[in-house]
Amino acid sequence: MKKKGFLDDISLGSLQQMVPCFQPNIKNYRKGDTILTYDGDPGARIAVLSEGRARLDVLTPEGNSFRLESIEEGDVFGEMFSLPLDSCTYLVRAETGCRVIYLDYQHVTTPCFRLCPHHTQLISNLFVMAAQKTQVLSFHLSILNQHTTREKLLSYLRYARHGVPAAADGSFEIPMSLSSLAEYLGVDRSAMMREIRAMKEDGILEGGRRTFRLLESG
């Protein structure tokens, strides 16, 4: 399914008409700043990353931290998109300088008295995005619950293979570096590289760096 955008099918003119209804609040952040800490209120604010790159991190009760999601320009985040475990803390951190547009949840999800069609479209976009984000986060958590590095790698590579165009020989490119992949899987990079070599020797996959080919059907 194509990733839904917050402003899909909404013209610039329509957006300009909606801005007074939304009462946006724009903030700038420096690299390394904490943009948002989820406080458990699903209706507090909707945040749109208009510039920069950020990440959603999870802090476990044991003090371990790992990336749950990468946030790119145009992405929406906030409490309503979280998949919370009550014992964990969720933080959005700036990986570069960032500009974030905050929108009040009630102003976005409650149409104005004119029942503008573009506002209705935006609400539809928002809930499709929430469903898609929940699927992505659920998949990531399912990978993290795998017991071995090999199981985590295979789960991710099978998923990635069906999400990007493949070459004629079945090879495909993953959308992150190997260092980022190790962080995404919650494993040590050196241990992951050893497992990739072992999987090659076992005839499970070929390739390396960002390009792989799984030697299995399906």
PDB file of C-alpha atoms in Angstrom, residues 26-182:
ATOM      1  CA  ILE A  26       5.457  26.219  14.555  1.00  0.00           C
ATOM      2  CA  LYS A  27       8.648  25.387  16.467  1.00  0.00           C
ATOM      3  CA  ASN A  28      12.277  24.934  15.432  1.00  0.00           C
ATOM      4  CA  TYR A  29      14.682  22.411  16.968  1.00  0.00           C
ATOM      5  CA  ARG A  30      18.410  21.820  16.814  1.00  0.00           C
ATOM      6  CA  LYS A  31      20.070  18.473  16.162  1.00  0.00           C
ATOM      7  CA  GLY A  32      19.856  16.321  19.292  1.00  0.00           C
ATOM      8  CA  ASP A  33      16.908  18.176  20.816  1.00  0.00           C
ATOM      9  CA  THR A  34      13.981  16.224  22.228  1.00  0.00           C
ATOM     10  CA  ILE A  35      10.985  17.307  20.176  1.00  0.00           C
ATOM     11  CA  LEU A  36       8.245  15.433  21.967  1.00  0.00           C
ATOM     12  CA  THR A  37       7.795  13.019  24.844  1.00  0.00           C
ATOM     13  CA  TYR A  38       4.638  10.942  24.603  1.00  0.00           C
ATOM     14  CA  ASP A  39       2.599  11.466  27.757  1.00  0.00           C
ATOM     15  CA  GLY A  40      -0.202   9.011  27.032  1.00  0.00           C
ATOM     16  CA  ASP A  41      -2.790  11.567  25.889  1.00  0.00           C
ATOM     17  CA  PRO A  42      -3.846  10.345  22.402  1.00  0.00           C
ATOM     18  CA  GLY A  43      -5.682  13.565  21.589  1.00  0.00           C
ATOM     19  CA  ALA A  44      -3.167  16.184  22.666  1.00  0.00           C
ATOM     20  CA  ARG A  45      -1.410  17.379  19.487  1.00  0.00           C
ATOM     21  CA  ILE A  46      -0.682  16.267  15.979  1.00  0.00           C
ATOM     22  CA  ALA A  47       2.837  17.132  14.850  1.00  0.00           C
ATOM     23  CA  VAL A  48       3.932  17.476  11.222  1.00  0.00           C
ATOM     24  CA  LEU A  49       7.654  17.446  10.419  1.00  0.00           C
ATOM     25  CA  SER A  50       7.947  20.153   7.764  1.00  0.00           C
ATOM     26  CA  GLU A  51      11.772  20.257   7.643  1.00  0.00           C
ATOM     27  CA  GLY A  52      14.564  17.950   8.767  1.00  0.00           C
ATOM     28  CA  ARG A  53      14.787  14.374   9.999  1.00  0.00           C
ATOM     29  CA  ALA A  54      13.851  12.896  13.378  1.00  0.00           C
ATOM     30  CA  ARG A  55      13.471   9.548  15.119  1.00  0.00           C
ATOM     31  CA  LEU A  56      11.073   7.928  17.551  1.00  0.00           C
ATOM     32  CA  ASP A  57      13.049   6.226  20.322  1.00  0.00           C
ATOM     33  CA  VAL A  58      11.833   3.840  22.996  1.00  0.00           C
ATOM     34  CA  LEU A  59      13.437   3.875  26.446  1.00  0.00           C
ATOM     35  CA  THR A  60      12.882   0.627  28.353  1.00  0.00           C
ATOM     36  CA  PRO A  61      12.647   0.370  32.157  1.00  0.00           C
ATOM     37  CA  GLU A  62      16.141  -1.198  32.115  1.00  0.00           C
ATOM     38  CA  GLY A  63      17.552   1.986  30.577  1.00  0.00           C
ATOM     39  CA  ASN A  64      18.040   0.624  27.065  1.00  0.00           C
ATOM     40  CA  SER A  65      17.137   2.880  24.151  1.00  0.00           C
ATOM     41  CA  PHE A  66      16.444   1.917  20.545  1.00  0.00           C
ATOM     42  CA  ARG A  67      14.942   3.434  17.436  1.00  0.00           C
ATOM     43  CA  LEU A  68      11.341   2.459  16.771  1.00  0.00           C
ATOM     44  CA  GLU A  69      10.720   4.671  13.745  1.00  0.00           C
ATOM     45  CA  SER A  70      12.443   7.137  11.418  1.00  0.00           C
ATOM     46  CA  ILE A  71      10.505  10.354  10.791  1.00  0.00           C
ATOM     47  CA  GLU A  72      11.037  12.160   7.487  1.00  0.00           C
ATOM     48  CA  GLU A  73       9.809  15.462   6.069  1.00  0.00           C
ATOM     49  CA  GLY A  74       6.040  15.395   5.642  1.00  0.00           C
ATOM     50  CA  ASP A  75       5.539  12.653   8.227  1.00  0.00           C
ATOM     51  CA  VAL A  76       3.058  13.063  11.036  1.00  0.00           C
ATOM     52  CA  PHE A  77       3.715  11.917  14.597  1.00  0.00           C
ATOM     53  CA  GLY A  78       2.323  12.278  18.091  1.00  0.00           C
ATOM     54  CA  GLU A  79       0.575  10.297  20.777  1.00  0.00           C
ATOM     55  CA  MET A  80      -2.275   9.139  18.540  1.00  0.00           C
ATOM     56  CA  PHE A  81       0.251   7.250  16.388  1.00  0.00           C
ATOM     57  CA  SER A  82       2.045   5.485  19.209  1.00  0.00           C
ATOM     58  CA  LEU A  83       1.898   1.801  20.033  1.00  0.00           C
ATOM     59  CA  PRO A  84       2.653   2.189  23.720  1.00  0.00           C
ATOM     60  CA  LEU A  85       3.902  -0.328  26.205  1.00  0.00           C
ATOM     61  CA  ASP A  86       2.997   1.159  29.564  1.00  0.00           C
ATOM     62  CA  SER A  87       6.418   0.435  31.018  1.00  0.00           C
ATOM     63  CA  CYS A  88       8.334   2.273  28.251  1.00  0.00           C
ATOM     64  CA  THR A  89       9.024   5.938  27.507  1.00  0.00           C
ATOM     65  CA  TYR A  90       8.677   7.270  23.951  1.00  0.00           C
ATOM     66  CA  LEU A  91      10.770  10.207  22.747  1.00  0.00           C
ATOM     67  CA  VAL A  92      10.960  11.984  19.385  1.00  0.00           C
ATOM     68  CA  ARG A  93      14.468  13.361  18.847  1.00  0.00           C
ATOM     69  CA  ALA A  94      15.854  15.617  16.114  1.00  0.00           C
ATOM     70  CA  GLU A  95      18.552  13.970  13.976  1.00  0.00           C
ATOM     71  CA  THR A  96      19.075  17.261  12.094  1.00  0.00           C
ATOM     72  CA  GLY A  97      17.769  20.757  12.523  1.00  0.00           C
ATOM     73  CA  CYS A  98      13.978  20.417  12.399  1.00  0.00           C
ATOM     74  CA  ARG A  99      10.884  22.515  11.959  1.00  0.00           C
ATOM     75  CA  VAL A 100       7.672  21.064  13.379  1.00  0.00           C
ATOM     76  CA  ILE A 101       4.103  22.257  12.876  1.00  0.00           C
ATOM     77  CA  TYR A 102       1.850  21.435  15.829  1.00  0.00           C
ATOM     78  CA  LEU A 103      -1.887  21.181  15.259  1.00  0.00           C
ATOM     79  CA  ASP A 104      -4.536  20.863  17.939  1.00  0.00           C
ATOM     80  CA  TYR A 105      -6.161  17.434  17.661  1.00  0.00           C
ATOM     81  CA  GLN A 106      -9.709  18.717  18.131  1.00  0.00           C
ATOM     82  CA  HIS A 107      -9.341  21.419  15.483  1.00  0.00           C
ATOM     83  CA  VAL A 108      -8.141  18.882  12.924  1.00  0.00           C
ATOM     84  CA  THR A 109     -10.611  16.093  13.602  1.00  0.00           C
ATOM     85  CA  THR A 110     -13.700  18.313  14.037  1.00  0.00           C
ATOM     86  CA  PRO A 111     -14.908  19.751  10.698  1.00  0.00           C
ATOM     87  CA  CYS A 112     -15.812  23.428  10.615  1.00  0.00           C
ATOM     88  CA  PHE A 113     -19.438  24.522  10.325  1.00  0.00           C
ATOM     89  CA  ARG A 114     -19.091  24.745   6.525  1.00  0.00           C
ATOM     90  CA  LEU A 115     -18.218  21.020   6.295  1.00  0.00           C
ATOM     91  CA  CYS A 116     -15.452  21.807   3.790  1.00  0.00           C
ATOM     92  CA  PRO A 117     -14.658  18.801   1.565  1.00  0.00           C
ATOM     93  CA  HIS A 118     -10.906  19.428   1.897  1.00  0.00           C
ATOM     94  CA  HIS A 119     -11.188  19.238   5.688  1.00  0.00           C
ATOM     95  CA  THR A 120     -13.045  15.941   5.342  1.00  0.00           C
ATOM     96  CA  GLN A 121     -10.271  14.702   3.030  1.00  0.00           C
ATOM     97  CA  LEU A 122      -7.639  15.667   5.581  1.00  0.00           C
ATOM     98  CA  ILE A 123      -9.433  13.730   8.325  1.00  0.00           C
ATOM     99  CA  SER A 124      -9.601  10.710   5.992  1.00  0.00           C
ATOM    100  CA  ASN A 125      -5.861  11.030   5.281  1.00  0.00           C
ATOM    101  CA  LEU A 126      -5.129  11.227   8.991  1.00  0.00           C
ATOM    102  CA  PHE A 127      -6.902   8.022   9.872  1.00  0.00           C
ATOM    103  CA  VAL A 128      -5.402   6.110   6.934  1.00  0.00           C
ATOM    104  CA  MET A 129      -1.976   7.281   8.127  1.00  0.00           C
ATOM    105  CA  ALA A 130      -2.768   6.146  11.669  1.00  0.00           C
ATOM    106  CA  ALA A 131      -3.678   2.675  10.386  1.00  0.00           C
ATOM    107  CA  GLN A 132      -0.559   2.436   8.228  1.00  0.00           C
ATOM    108  CA  LYS A 133       1.709   3.638  11.036  1.00  0.00           C
ATOM    109  CA  THR A 134       0.197   1.106  13.424  1.00  0.00           C
ATOM    110  CA  GLN A 135       0.966  -1.663  10.920  1.00  0.00           C
ATOM    111  CA  VAL A 136       4.576  -0.506  10.558  1.00  0.00           C
ATOM    112  CA  LEU A 137       5.135  -0.231  14.303  1.00  0.00           C
ATOM    113  CA  SER A 138       3.463  -3.592  14.932  1.00  0.00           C
ATOM    114  CA  PHE A 139       5.771  -5.211  12.386  1.00  0.00           C
ATOM    115  CA  HIS A 140       8.829  -3.614  13.965  1.00  0.00           C
ATOM    116  CA  LEU A 141       7.843  -4.833  17.402  1.00  0.00           C
ATOM    117  CA  SER A 142       7.273  -8.330  16.000  1.00  0.00           C
ATOM    118  CA  ILE A 143      10.844  -8.305  14.679  1.00  0.00           C
ATOM    119  CA  LEU A 144      12.238  -7.146  18.002  1.00  0.00           C
ATOM    120  CA  ASN A 145      10.452 -10.060  19.662  1.00  0.00           C
ATOM    121  CA  GLN A 146      12.276 -12.598  17.481  1.00  0.00           C
ATOM    122  CA  HIS A 147      14.753 -14.641  19.537  1.00  0.00           C
ATOM    123  CA  THR A 148      17.815 -14.687  17.276  1.00  0.00           C
ATOM    124  CA  THR A 149      19.652 -12.285  15.007  1.00  0.00           C
ATOM    125  CA  ARG A 150      19.049 -14.627  12.064  1.00  0.00           C
ATOM    126  CA  GLU A 151      15.290 -14.650  12.661  1.00  0.00           C
ATOM    127  CA  LYS A 152      15.278 -10.860  12.884  1.00  0.00           C
ATOM    128  CA  LEU A 153      17.276 -10.503   9.669  1.00  0.00           C
ATOM    129  CA  LEU A 154      15.110 -12.924   7.717  1.00  0.00           C
ATOM    130  CA  SER A 155      11.887 -11.304   8.919  1.00  0.00           C
ATOM    131  CA  TYR A 156      13.098  -7.866   7.902  1.00  0.00           C
ATOM    132  CA  LEU A 157      14.579  -8.913   4.538  1.00  0.00           C
ATOM    133  CA  ARG A 158      11.436 -10.812   3.548  1.00  0.00           C
ATOM    134  CA  TYR A 159       9.409  -7.720   4.360  1.00  0.00           C
ATOM    135  CA  ALA A 160      11.809  -5.374   2.544  1.00  0.00           C
ATOM    136  CA  ARG A 161      11.877  -7.604  -0.544  1.00  0.00           C
ATOM    137  CA  HIS A 162       8.161  -7.039  -1.109  1.00  0.00           C
ATOM    138  CA  GLY A 163       8.303  -3.326  -0.392  1.00  0.00           C
ATOM    139  CA  VAL A 164      10.804  -2.192  -3.036  1.00  0.00           C
ATOM    140  CA  PRO A 165      11.330  -2.866  -6.764  1.00  0.00           C
ATOM    141  CA  ALA A 166      13.478  -5.970  -7.341  1.00  0.00           C
ATOM    142  CA  ALA A 167      16.073  -6.491 -10.069  1.00  0.00           C
ATOM    143  CA  ALA A 168      15.730  -9.224 -12.689  1.00  0.00           C
ATOM    144  CA  ASP A 169      17.807 -11.592 -10.549  1.00  0.00           C
ATOM    145  CA  GLY A 170      15.602 -10.985  -7.506  1.00  0.00           C
ATOM    146  CA  SER A 171      18.054  -8.717  -5.709  1.00  0.00           C
ATOM    147  CA  PHE A 172      16.702  -5.670  -3.887  1.00  0.00           C
ATOM    148  CA  GLU A 173      18.033  -2.686  -1.964  1.00  0.00           C
ATOM    149  CA  ILE A 174      17.065  -1.989   1.619  1.00  0.00           C
ATOM    150  CA  PRO A 175      16.304   1.656   2.517  1.00  0.00           C
ATOM    151  CA  MET A 176      18.944   1.986   5.251  1.00  0.00           C
ATOM    152  CA  SER A 177      22.617   1.429   5.957  1.00  0.00           C
ATOM    153  CA  LEU A 178      23.793  -1.698   7.747  1.00  0.00           C
ATOM    154  CA  SER A 179      24.529   0.347  10.869  1.00  0.00           C
ATOM    155  CA  SER A 180      20.962   1.641  10.819  1.00  0.00           C
ATOM    156  CA  LEU A 181      19.682  -1.884  10.164  1.00  0.00           C
ATOM    157  CA  ALA A 182      21.489  -3.225  13.232  1.00  0.00           C
TER     158      ALA A 182
END
